[in-house]
Coordinates of C-alpha atoms in Angstrom, one line a residue:
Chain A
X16 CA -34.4 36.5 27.8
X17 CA -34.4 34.3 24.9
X18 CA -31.3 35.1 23.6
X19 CA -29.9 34.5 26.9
X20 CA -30.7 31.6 27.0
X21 CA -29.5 30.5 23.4
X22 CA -25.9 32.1 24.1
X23 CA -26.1 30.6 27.5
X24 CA -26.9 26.9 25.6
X25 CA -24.7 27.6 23.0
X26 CA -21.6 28.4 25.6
X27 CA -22.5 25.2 27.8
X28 CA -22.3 23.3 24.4
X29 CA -18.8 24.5 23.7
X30 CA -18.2 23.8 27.3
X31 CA -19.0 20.0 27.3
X32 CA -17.3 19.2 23.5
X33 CA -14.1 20.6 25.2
X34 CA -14.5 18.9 28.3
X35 CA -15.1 15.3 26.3
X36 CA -12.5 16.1 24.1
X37 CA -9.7 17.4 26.6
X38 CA -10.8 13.8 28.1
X39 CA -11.1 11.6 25.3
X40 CA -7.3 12.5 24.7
X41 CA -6.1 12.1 28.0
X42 CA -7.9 8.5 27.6
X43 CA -6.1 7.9 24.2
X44 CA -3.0 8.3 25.8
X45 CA -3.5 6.2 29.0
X46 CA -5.3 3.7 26.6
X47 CA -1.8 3.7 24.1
X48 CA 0.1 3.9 27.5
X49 CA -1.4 0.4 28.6
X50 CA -0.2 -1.2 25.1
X51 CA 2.9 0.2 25.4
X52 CA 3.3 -1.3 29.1
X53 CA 2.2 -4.7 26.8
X54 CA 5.0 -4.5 24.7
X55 CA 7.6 -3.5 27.1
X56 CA 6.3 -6.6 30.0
X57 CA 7.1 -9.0 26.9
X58 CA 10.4 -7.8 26.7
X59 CA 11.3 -8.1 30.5
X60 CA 9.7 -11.4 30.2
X61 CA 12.2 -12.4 27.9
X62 CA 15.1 -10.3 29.7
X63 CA 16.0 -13.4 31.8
X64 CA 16.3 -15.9 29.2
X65 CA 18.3 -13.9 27.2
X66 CA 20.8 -13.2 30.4
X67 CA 20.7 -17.1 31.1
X68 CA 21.6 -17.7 27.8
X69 CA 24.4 -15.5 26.9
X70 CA 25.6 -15.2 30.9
X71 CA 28.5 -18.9 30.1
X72 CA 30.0 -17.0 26.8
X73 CA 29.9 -13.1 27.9
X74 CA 32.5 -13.7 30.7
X75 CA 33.6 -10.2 29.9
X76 CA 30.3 -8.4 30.0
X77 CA 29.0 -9.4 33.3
X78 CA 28.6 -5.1 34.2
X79 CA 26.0 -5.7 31.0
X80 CA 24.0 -8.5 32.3
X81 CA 23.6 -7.4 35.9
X82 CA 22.3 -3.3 35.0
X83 CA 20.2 -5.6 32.7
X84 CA 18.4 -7.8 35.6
X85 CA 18.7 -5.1 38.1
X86 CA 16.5 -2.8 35.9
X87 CA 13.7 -5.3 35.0
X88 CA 13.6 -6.0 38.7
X89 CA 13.1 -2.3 38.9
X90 CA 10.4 -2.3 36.2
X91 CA 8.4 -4.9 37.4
X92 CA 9.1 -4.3 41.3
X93 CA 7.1 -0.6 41.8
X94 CA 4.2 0.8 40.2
X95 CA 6.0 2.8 38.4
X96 CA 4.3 6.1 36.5
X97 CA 4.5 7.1 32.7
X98 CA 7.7 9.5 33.5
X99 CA 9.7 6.7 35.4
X100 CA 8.6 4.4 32.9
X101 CA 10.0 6.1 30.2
X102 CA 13.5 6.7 31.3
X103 CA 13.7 2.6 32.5
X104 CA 12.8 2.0 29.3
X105 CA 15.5 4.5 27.8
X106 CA 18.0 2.6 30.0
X107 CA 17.1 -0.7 29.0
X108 CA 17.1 0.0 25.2
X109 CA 20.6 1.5 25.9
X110 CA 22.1 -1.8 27.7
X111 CA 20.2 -3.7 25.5
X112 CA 22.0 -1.9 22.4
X113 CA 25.0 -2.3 24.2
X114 CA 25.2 -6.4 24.7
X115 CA 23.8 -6.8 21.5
X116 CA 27.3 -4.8 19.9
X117 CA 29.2 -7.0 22.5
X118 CA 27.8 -10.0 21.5
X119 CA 30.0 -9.3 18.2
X120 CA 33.0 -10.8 19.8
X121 CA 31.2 -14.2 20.7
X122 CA 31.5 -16.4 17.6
X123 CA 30.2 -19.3 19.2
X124 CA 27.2 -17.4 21.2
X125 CA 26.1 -16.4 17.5
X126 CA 26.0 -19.6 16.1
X127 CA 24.0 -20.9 19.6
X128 CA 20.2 -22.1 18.1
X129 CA 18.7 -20.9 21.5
X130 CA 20.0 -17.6 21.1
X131 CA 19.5 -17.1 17.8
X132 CA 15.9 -17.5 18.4
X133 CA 15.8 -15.2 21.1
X134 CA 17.4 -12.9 19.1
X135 CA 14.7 -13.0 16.3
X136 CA 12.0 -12.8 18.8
X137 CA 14.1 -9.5 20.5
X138 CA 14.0 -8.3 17.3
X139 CA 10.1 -8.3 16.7
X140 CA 9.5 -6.9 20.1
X141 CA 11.8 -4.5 19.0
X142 CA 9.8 -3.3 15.9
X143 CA 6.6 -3.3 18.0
X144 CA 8.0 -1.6 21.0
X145 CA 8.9 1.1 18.5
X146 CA 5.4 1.1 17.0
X147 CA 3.8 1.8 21.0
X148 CA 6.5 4.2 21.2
X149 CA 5.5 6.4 18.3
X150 CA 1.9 5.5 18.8
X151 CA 2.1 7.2 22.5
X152 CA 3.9 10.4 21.0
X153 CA 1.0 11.3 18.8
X154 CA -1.3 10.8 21.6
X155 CA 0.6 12.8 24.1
X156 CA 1.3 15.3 21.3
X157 CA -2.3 15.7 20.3
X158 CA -2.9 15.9 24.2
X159 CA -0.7 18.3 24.9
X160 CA -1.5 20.6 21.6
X161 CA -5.3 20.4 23.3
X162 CA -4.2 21.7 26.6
X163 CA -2.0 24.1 25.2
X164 CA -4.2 25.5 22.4
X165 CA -6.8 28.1 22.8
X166 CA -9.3 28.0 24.0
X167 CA -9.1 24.1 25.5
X168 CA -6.2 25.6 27.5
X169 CA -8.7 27.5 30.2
X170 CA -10.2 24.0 30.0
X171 CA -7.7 22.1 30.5
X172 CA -6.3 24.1 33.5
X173 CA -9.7 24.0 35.5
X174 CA -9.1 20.6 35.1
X175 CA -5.7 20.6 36.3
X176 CA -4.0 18.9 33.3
X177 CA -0.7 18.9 33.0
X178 CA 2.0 18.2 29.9
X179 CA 3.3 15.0 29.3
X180 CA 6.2 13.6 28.5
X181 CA 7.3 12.1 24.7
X182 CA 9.6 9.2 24.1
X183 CA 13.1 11.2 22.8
X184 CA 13.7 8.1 20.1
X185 CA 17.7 7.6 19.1
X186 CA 18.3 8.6 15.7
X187 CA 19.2 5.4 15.1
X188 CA 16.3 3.6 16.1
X189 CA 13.9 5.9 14.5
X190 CA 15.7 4.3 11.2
X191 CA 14.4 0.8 12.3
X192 CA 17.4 -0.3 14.1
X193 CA 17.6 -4.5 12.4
X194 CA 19.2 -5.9 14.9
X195 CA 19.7 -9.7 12.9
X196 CA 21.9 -7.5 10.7
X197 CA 24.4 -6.0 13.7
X198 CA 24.6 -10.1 14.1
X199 CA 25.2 -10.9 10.9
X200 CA 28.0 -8.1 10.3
Chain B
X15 CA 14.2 -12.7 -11.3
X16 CA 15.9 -10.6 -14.2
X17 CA 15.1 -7.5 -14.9
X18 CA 18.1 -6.2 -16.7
X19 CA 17.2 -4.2 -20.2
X20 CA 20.2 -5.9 -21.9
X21 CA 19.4 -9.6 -21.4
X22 CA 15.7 -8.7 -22.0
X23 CA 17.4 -7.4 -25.8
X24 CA 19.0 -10.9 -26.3
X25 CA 15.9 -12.8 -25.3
X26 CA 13.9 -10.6 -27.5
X27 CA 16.0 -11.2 -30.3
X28 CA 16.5 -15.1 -29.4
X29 CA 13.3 -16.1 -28.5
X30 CA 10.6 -14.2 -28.8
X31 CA 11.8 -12.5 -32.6
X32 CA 10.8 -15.1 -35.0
X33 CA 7.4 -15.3 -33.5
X34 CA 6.9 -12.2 -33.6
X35 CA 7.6 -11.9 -37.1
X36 CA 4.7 -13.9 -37.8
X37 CA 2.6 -12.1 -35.6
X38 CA 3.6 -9.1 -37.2
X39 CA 2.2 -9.7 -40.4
X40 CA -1.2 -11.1 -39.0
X41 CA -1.0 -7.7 -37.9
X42 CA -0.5 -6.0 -40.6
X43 CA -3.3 -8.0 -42.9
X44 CA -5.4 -7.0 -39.7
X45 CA -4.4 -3.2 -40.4
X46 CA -5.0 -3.5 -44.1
X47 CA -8.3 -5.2 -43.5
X48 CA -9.3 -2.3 -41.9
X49 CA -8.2 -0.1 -43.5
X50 CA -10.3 -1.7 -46.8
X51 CA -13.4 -2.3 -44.3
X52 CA -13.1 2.0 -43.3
X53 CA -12.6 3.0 -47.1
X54 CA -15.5 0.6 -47.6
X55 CA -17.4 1.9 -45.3
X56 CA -16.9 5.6 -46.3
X57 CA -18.2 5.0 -49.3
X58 CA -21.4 3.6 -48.9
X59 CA -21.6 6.1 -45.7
X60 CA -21.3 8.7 -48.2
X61 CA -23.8 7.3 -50.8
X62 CA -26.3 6.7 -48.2
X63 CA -26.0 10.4 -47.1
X64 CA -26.6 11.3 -50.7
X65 CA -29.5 8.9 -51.4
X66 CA -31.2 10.5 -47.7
X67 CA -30.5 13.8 -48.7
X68 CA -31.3 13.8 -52.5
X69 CA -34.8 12.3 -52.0
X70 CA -35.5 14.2 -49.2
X71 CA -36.2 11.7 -46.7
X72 CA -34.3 13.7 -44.0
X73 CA -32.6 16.9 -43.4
X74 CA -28.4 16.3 -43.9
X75 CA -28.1 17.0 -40.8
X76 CA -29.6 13.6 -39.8
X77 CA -28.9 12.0 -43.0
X78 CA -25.1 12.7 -41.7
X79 CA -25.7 11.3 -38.3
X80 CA -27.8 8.2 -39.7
X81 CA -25.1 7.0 -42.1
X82 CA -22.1 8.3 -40.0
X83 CA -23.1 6.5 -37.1
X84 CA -23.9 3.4 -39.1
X85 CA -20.8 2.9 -40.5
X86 CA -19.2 4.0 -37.1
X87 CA -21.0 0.7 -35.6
X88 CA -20.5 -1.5 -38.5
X89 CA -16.5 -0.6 -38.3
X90 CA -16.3 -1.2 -34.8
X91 CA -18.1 -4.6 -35.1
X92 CA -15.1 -5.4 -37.6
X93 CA -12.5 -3.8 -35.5
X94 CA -13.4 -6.0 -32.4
X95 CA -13.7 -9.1 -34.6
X96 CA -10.4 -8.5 -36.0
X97 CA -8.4 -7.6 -32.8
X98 CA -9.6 -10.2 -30.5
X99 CA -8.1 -13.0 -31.8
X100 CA -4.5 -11.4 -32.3
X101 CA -5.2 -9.8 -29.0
X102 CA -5.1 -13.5 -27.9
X103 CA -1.8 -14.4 -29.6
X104 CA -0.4 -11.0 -28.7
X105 CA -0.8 -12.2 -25.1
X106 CA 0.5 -15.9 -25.7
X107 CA 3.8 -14.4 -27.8
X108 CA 4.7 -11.2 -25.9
X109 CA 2.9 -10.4 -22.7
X110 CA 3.4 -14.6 -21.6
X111 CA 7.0 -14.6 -22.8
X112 CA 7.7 -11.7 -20.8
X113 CA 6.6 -12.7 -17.6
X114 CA 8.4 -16.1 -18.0
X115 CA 11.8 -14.0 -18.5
X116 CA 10.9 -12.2 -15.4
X117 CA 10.1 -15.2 -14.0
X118 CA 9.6 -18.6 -15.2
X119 CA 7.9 -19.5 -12.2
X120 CA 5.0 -17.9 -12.3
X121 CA 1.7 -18.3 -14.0
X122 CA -0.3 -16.6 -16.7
X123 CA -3.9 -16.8 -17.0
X124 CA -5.2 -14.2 -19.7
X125 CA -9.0 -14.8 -19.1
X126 CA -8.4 -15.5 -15.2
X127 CA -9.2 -12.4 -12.8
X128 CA -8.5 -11.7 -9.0
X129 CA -11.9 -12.8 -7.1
X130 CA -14.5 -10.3 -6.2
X131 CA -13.5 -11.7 -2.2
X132 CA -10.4 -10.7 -2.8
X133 CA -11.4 -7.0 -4.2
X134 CA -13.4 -7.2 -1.2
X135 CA -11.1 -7.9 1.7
X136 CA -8.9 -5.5 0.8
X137 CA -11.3 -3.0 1.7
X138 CA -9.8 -0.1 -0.7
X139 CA -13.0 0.6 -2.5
X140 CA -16.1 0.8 -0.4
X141 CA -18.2 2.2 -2.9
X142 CA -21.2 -1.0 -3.9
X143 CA -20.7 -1.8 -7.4
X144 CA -22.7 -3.4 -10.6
X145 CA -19.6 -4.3 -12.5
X146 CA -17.4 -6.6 -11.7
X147 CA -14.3 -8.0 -14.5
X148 CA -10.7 -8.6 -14.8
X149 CA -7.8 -10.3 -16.9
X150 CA -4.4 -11.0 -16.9
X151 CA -4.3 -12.5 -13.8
X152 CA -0.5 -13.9 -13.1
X153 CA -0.2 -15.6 -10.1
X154 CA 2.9 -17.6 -8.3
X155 CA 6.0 -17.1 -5.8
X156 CA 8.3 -13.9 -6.1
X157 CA 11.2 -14.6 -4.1
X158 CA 9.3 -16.8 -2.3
X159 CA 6.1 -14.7 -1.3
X160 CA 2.9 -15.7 -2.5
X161 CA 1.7 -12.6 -5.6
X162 CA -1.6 -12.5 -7.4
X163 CA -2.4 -9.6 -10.0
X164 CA -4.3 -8.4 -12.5
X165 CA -6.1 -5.8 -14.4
X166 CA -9.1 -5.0 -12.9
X167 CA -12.5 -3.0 -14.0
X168 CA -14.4 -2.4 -11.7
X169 CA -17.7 0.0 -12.0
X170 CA -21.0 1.4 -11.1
X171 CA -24.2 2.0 -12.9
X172 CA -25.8 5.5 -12.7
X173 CA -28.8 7.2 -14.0
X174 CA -27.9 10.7 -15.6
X175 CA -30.3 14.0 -15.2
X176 CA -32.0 12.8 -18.0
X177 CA -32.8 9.1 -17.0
X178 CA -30.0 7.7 -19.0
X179 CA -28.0 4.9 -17.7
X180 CA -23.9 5.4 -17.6
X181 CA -21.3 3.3 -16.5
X182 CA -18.8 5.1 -13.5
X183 CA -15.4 3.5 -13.1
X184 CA -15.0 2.7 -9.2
X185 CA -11.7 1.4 -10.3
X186 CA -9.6 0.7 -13.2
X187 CA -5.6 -0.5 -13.1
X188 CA -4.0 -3.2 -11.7
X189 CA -4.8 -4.5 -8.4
X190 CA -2.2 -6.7 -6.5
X191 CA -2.0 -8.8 -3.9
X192 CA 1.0 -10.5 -2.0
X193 CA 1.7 -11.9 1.5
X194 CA 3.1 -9.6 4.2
X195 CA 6.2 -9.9 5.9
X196 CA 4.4 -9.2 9.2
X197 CA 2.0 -11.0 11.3
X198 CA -0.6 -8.8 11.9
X199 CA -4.3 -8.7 13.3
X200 CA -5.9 -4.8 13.0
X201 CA -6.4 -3.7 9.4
X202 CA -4.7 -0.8 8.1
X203 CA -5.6 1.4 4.7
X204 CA -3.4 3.5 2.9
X205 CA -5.2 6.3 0.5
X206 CA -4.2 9.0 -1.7
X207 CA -4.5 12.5 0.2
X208 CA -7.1 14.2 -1.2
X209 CA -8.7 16.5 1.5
X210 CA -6.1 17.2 3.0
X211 CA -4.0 18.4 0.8
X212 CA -7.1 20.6 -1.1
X213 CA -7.9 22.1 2.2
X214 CA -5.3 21.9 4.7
X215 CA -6.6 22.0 8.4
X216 CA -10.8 21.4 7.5
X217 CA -9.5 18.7 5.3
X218 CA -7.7 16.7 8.1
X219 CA -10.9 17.6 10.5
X220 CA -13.0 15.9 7.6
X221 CA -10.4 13.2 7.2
X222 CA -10.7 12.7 11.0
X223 CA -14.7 12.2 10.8
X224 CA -14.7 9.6 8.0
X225 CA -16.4 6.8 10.5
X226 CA -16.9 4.2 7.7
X227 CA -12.8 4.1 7.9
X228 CA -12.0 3.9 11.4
X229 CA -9.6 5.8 13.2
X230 CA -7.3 8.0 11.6
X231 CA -3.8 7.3 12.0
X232 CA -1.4 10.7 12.0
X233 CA 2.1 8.9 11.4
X234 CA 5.6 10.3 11.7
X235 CA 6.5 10.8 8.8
X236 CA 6.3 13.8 6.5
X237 CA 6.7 13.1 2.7
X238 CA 4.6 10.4 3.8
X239 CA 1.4 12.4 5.3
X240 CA 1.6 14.6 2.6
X241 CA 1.1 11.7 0.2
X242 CA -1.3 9.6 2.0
X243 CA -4.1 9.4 4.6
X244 CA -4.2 6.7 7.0
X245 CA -6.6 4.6 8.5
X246 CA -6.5 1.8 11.0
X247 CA -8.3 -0.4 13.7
X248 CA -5.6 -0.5 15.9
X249 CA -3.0 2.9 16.8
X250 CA -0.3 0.7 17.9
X251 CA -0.8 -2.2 15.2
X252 CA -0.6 0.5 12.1
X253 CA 2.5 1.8 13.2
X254 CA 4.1 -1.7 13.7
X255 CA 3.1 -2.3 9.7
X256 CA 3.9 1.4 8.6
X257 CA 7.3 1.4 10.3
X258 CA 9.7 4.3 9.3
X259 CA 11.7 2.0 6.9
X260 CA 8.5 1.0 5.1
X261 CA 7.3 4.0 5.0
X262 CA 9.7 5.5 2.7
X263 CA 10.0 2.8 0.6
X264 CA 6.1 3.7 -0.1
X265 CA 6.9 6.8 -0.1
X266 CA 10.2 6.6 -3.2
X267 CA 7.4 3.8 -4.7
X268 CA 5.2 6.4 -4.8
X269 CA 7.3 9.2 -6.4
X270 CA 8.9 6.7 -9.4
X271 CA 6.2 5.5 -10.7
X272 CA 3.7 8.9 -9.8
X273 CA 0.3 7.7 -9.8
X274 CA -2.3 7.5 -7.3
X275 CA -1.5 4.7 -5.0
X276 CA -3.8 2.8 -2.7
X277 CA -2.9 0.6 -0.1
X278 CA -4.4 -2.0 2.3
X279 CA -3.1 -4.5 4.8
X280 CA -5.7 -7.3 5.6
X281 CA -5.2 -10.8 7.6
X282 CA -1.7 -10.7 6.8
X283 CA -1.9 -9.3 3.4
X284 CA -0.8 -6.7 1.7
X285 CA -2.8 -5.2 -1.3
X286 CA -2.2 -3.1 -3.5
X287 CA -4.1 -0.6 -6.5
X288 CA -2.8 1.2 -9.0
X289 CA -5.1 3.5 -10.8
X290 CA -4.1 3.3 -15.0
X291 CA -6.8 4.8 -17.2
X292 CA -5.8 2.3 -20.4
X293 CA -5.8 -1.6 -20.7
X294 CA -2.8 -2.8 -19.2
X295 CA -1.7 -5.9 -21.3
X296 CA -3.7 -4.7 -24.5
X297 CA -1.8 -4.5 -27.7
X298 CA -1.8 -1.8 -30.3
X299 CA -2.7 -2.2 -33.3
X300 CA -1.2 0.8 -34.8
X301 CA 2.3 -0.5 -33.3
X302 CA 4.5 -2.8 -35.2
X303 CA 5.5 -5.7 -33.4
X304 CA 9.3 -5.3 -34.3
X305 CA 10.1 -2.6 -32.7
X306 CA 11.7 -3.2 -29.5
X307 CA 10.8 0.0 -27.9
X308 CA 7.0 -1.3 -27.9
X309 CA 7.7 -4.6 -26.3
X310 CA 10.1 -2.6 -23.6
X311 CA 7.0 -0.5 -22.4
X312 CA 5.2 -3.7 -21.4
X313 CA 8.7 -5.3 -20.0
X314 CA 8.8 -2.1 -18.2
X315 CA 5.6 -2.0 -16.5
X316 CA 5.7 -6.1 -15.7
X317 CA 8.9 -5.6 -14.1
X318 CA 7.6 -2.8 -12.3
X319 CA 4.8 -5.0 -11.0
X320 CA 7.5 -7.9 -10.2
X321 CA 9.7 -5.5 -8.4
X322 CA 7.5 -4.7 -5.5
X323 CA 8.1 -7.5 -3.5
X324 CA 11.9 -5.9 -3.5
X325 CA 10.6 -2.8 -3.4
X326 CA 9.1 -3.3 -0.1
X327 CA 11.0 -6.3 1.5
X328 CA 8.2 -8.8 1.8
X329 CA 10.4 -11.2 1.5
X330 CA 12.2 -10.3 4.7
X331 CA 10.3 -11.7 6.7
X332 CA 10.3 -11.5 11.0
X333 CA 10.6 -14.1 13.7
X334 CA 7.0 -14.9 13.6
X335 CA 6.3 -15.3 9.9
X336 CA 9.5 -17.7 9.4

C-alpha cells in the first residue's frame, strides 16, 4: 500500500510540473505576444504621419500609400489573433520596405526635416520590432518543443494545445536591415 | 584616432626616442643595482647558512630556508624600491605618450581607478569582496562616446583547511566602461559559457535555474550561444541590445583577441571585463626600453582597448540617443 501510494505521489508530482510548465510557456508566449502587439501599435501610430508627410512628393506611389493605410485600418479595426497578426505585419513590413526604396527618387522628400525624423524614429521601431519578433520565436519554439516532446506531448494534448506559428524573418532583415543607410545611398 | 603601426614608428622615433634613452639607462643602473644587491645577498645568504650550520644552531635544512628566505625578502624590499619610481616615469614616458598618439583627447590618471559603484553597477561579478584596487584609469571621448578604463584587482579573502588566510582573485584585467548607443531600461549580462559548454543539455538546465541572474535569454545566434550565456530582465529589451549585427561583432571581438569576455549593459551603459592574469601597464624590467617591439605590445593592447568603440558602433547612435 505504501508503495502505492509513493508511485502514485511521485506520478501526480510529474503530473502537475508538466501541467505548470506546459502553462508557464503558453503564458511566455502570450506575455511576449502582448509586447510585440506594443511595438507593432507604435508603428501604426506613426503610419499616418508618415503617409501625410510623404503623400505631396510620392505622386507616383499613391498604390504604396493607400495598401499602407488600408492595412493599419485593418490592424487596428478587428481583434485580430496571433496568425492574422502575423501575416499583417508581414504585409506591412513588405510595403513599408517598398516606399522606403521608392523614397530614393524624392530628393527633396529626403532633405524634408519632418521626414527625416520620422524616418529615424521608423527606424528604432524597426530594431525593436525585430527584437519582439525574435523574442516571440523562442517562446513559441520553446512552446512548441514542450508540446511536441515526450512526455509533455500527452500533456499537452489533454490540454488541447496546439502549435504555433513563428515570424518567417526576411533574410535581409534578420541582418538588421538600417534603413538611414537605404536613405543615404 | 590613429592606430596605424607606421605612424606609431615615426612618433616613436620623433617623440617619444630621446626620452626613452634616458629612461633606458635609469633602467639599466636599476638592473645593475640589482644585480649587485642579489650577488650581495648571496653571499651573506651563504655565510649565514654556513655560520647556522657549522655551530650547530640548526639542521641545514632550516639553516637553508632561514637565510634563503631572508635574503629572498630583503631582495624584494630592494626590487620594489627600485622599480616603483621608474615604474612611475615608465608610465609618464611610454604608456601616457601612447594613449595621447591614440588620442590626444583623452586623459591619463596612473593612480586613478574606476569606482567601486561603477564595478558594482555593472553587475558582472556578484561574488562580495574584501579587496578592492585599480590603476591606469584613462578616461575621455572616443569618437565622441563617453570611455572610462582601467586595470582592475579585485579579490576575496579566504581561510584555507589549515586556518591560513589567502587572497582569491574575483577579478583581474581591465574593466571598461562606455556609453551605449541605445536607450535602454532592463539590464542585460553577457558571460563566458561555462556549463554549458562542459555539460551540454544539464548545463543549459543549470544555466536556466541561476535565479540570482534573472531570466535566461536563448538568442539566435549560434557562434554566439556557444560563446556566451545570457541573462536579462526583460526578453524583448535583451534582444533589442543583442541585435544580430551586434552580436557578431561580439562574437569576431571575441575570437581576435581570445580571452574570456564579460559583458554587461546597465542604465544605458555598456561595460565591459577582460580577464588578463599580468599587470596591464607595468613595465619590465628585464626589457630594454629601445626596442620597438616592447613598446608595440603596449601600443597594441591600448589600441585594442581604444578600438572598441569601432568595434561595436557606439558611436552610431539611434533616433533616441541623438
Amino acid at each position: 500500500m505504501e508503495t502505492f501510494l509513493v508511485v502514485a505521489g511521485v506520478i501526480l508530482l510529474i503530473i502537475v510540473f508538466m501541467y505548470n510548465t506546459l502553462i508557464s510557456k503558453k503564458n511566455q508566449v502570450e506575455n511576449i505576444f502582448a509586447g510585440l502587439d506594443a511595438v507593432l501599435k507604435k508603428r501604426y501610430d506613426l503610419l499616418p504621419n508618415l503617409v501625410a508627410s510623404v503623400k505631396e512628393y510620392m505622386v507616383h506611389e499613391r498604390a504604396t500609400l493607400e495598401k499602407i493605410t488600408e492595412l493599419r485600418s485593418k490592424a487596428l479595426n478587428g481583434s485580430l489573433d496571433s496568425r492574422e497578426t502575423i501575416a499583417l505585419d508581414k504585409q506591412l513590413s513588405s510595403m513599408l520596405s517598398n516606399l522606403m526604396v521608392a523614397v530614393e527618387n524624392y530628393p527633396t522628400l529626403k532633405a524634408n526635416e519632418n521626414f527625416l525624423h520620422l524616418q529615424g524614429t521608423l527606424n528604432e521601431l524597426e530594431e525593436q520590432i525585430s527584437a519582439a519578433r525574435r523574442a516571440y520565436n523562442q517562446s513559441v519554439t520553446d512552446y512548441n518543443n514542450a508540446i511536441e516532446m515526450f512526455p509533455t506531448n500527452f500533456m499537452a494534448s489533454a490540454m488541447k494545445l496546439v502549435r504555433k506559428e513563428v515570424f518567417s524573418i526576411p533574410s535581409n532583415e534578420r541582418a538588421n536591415v538600417d534603413v538611414k543607410n537605404l536613405f543615404q545611398k | 584616432m590613429k592606430t596605424n603601426l607606421a605612424s606609431l614608428l615615426d612618433y616613436y622615433y620623433e617623440s617619444m626616442y630621446p626620452e626613452l634613452k634616458a629612461l633606458e639607462e635609469k633602467r639599466q643602473s636599476i638592473v645593475a643595482t640589482l644585480k649587485k644587491a642579489a650577488f650581495i645577498l648571496l653571499v651573506i645568504a651563504t655565510i649565514l647558512f654556513l655560520f647556522l650550520t657549522k655551530n650547530a644552531i640548526l639542521i641545514p635544512l632550516n639553516a637553508l630556508m632561514v637565510s634563503g628566505m631572508g635574503a629572498f625578502l630583503i631582495f624584494m624590499f630592494i626590487y620594489r624600491h627600485e622599480s616603483a619610481g621608474y615604474g612611475s616615469l615608465f608610465k609618464d614616458q611610454v604608456i601616457e605618450k601612447i594613449i595621447h598618439f591614440l588620442d590626444a583627447s583623452l586623459i591619463y590618471d596612473k593612480t586613478g581607478s574606476m569606482s567601486e559603484h561603477e564595478y558594482q553597477q555593472s553587475e558582472l561579478f556578484l561574488e562580495s569582496y574584501d579587496r578592492f584596487s585599480g590603476h591606469d584609469l584613462i578616461s575621455g571621448k572616443i569618437e565622441g562616446v563617453d570611455v572610462r578604463f582601467c586595470d582592475l584587482h579585485v579579490e576575496k579573502k579566504v581561510r584555507t583547511k589549515n586556518n591560513n588566510e589567502e587572497w582569491h582573485d574575483i577579478f583581474t584585467g581591465l574593466f571598461f566602461m562606455a556609453d551605449f548607443n541605445k536607450t535602454f531600461h532592463s539590464k542585460v549580462v553577457v558571460l563566458p559559457d561555462v556549463a554549458e559548454r562542459s555539460l551540454g543539455v544539464l548545463g543549459s538546465w543549470m544555466q536556466g535555474m541561476n535565479v540570482q541572474r534573472g531570466e535566461l535569454i536563448k538568442l539566435d545566434h549560434v557562434e554566439f550561444e556557444k560563446l556566451f550565456v545570457v541573462y536579462g530582465s526583460d526578453q524583448i529589451e535583451s534582444r533589442y541590445i543583442l541585435s544580430h549585427a551586434f552580436m557578431e561583432k561580439i562574437v569576431q571581438f571575441r575570437t581576435k583577441i581570445g580571452k574570456p569576455l564579460y559583458l554587461s549593459f546597465v542604465d544605458s551603459k555598456i561595460f565591459l571585463a577582460l580577464n588578463y592574469t599580468k599587470p596591464l601597464f607595468e613595465p619590465i624590467l628585464s626589457r630594454s626600453l629601445l626596442e620597438f617591439n616592447y613598446i608595440k605590445d603596449y601600443f597594441e593592447l591600448l589600441a585594442m582597448i581604444v578600438s572598441i568603440v569601432n568595434e561595436f558602433k557606439l558611436n552610431e547612435k539611434l533616433w533616441s540617443k541623438r
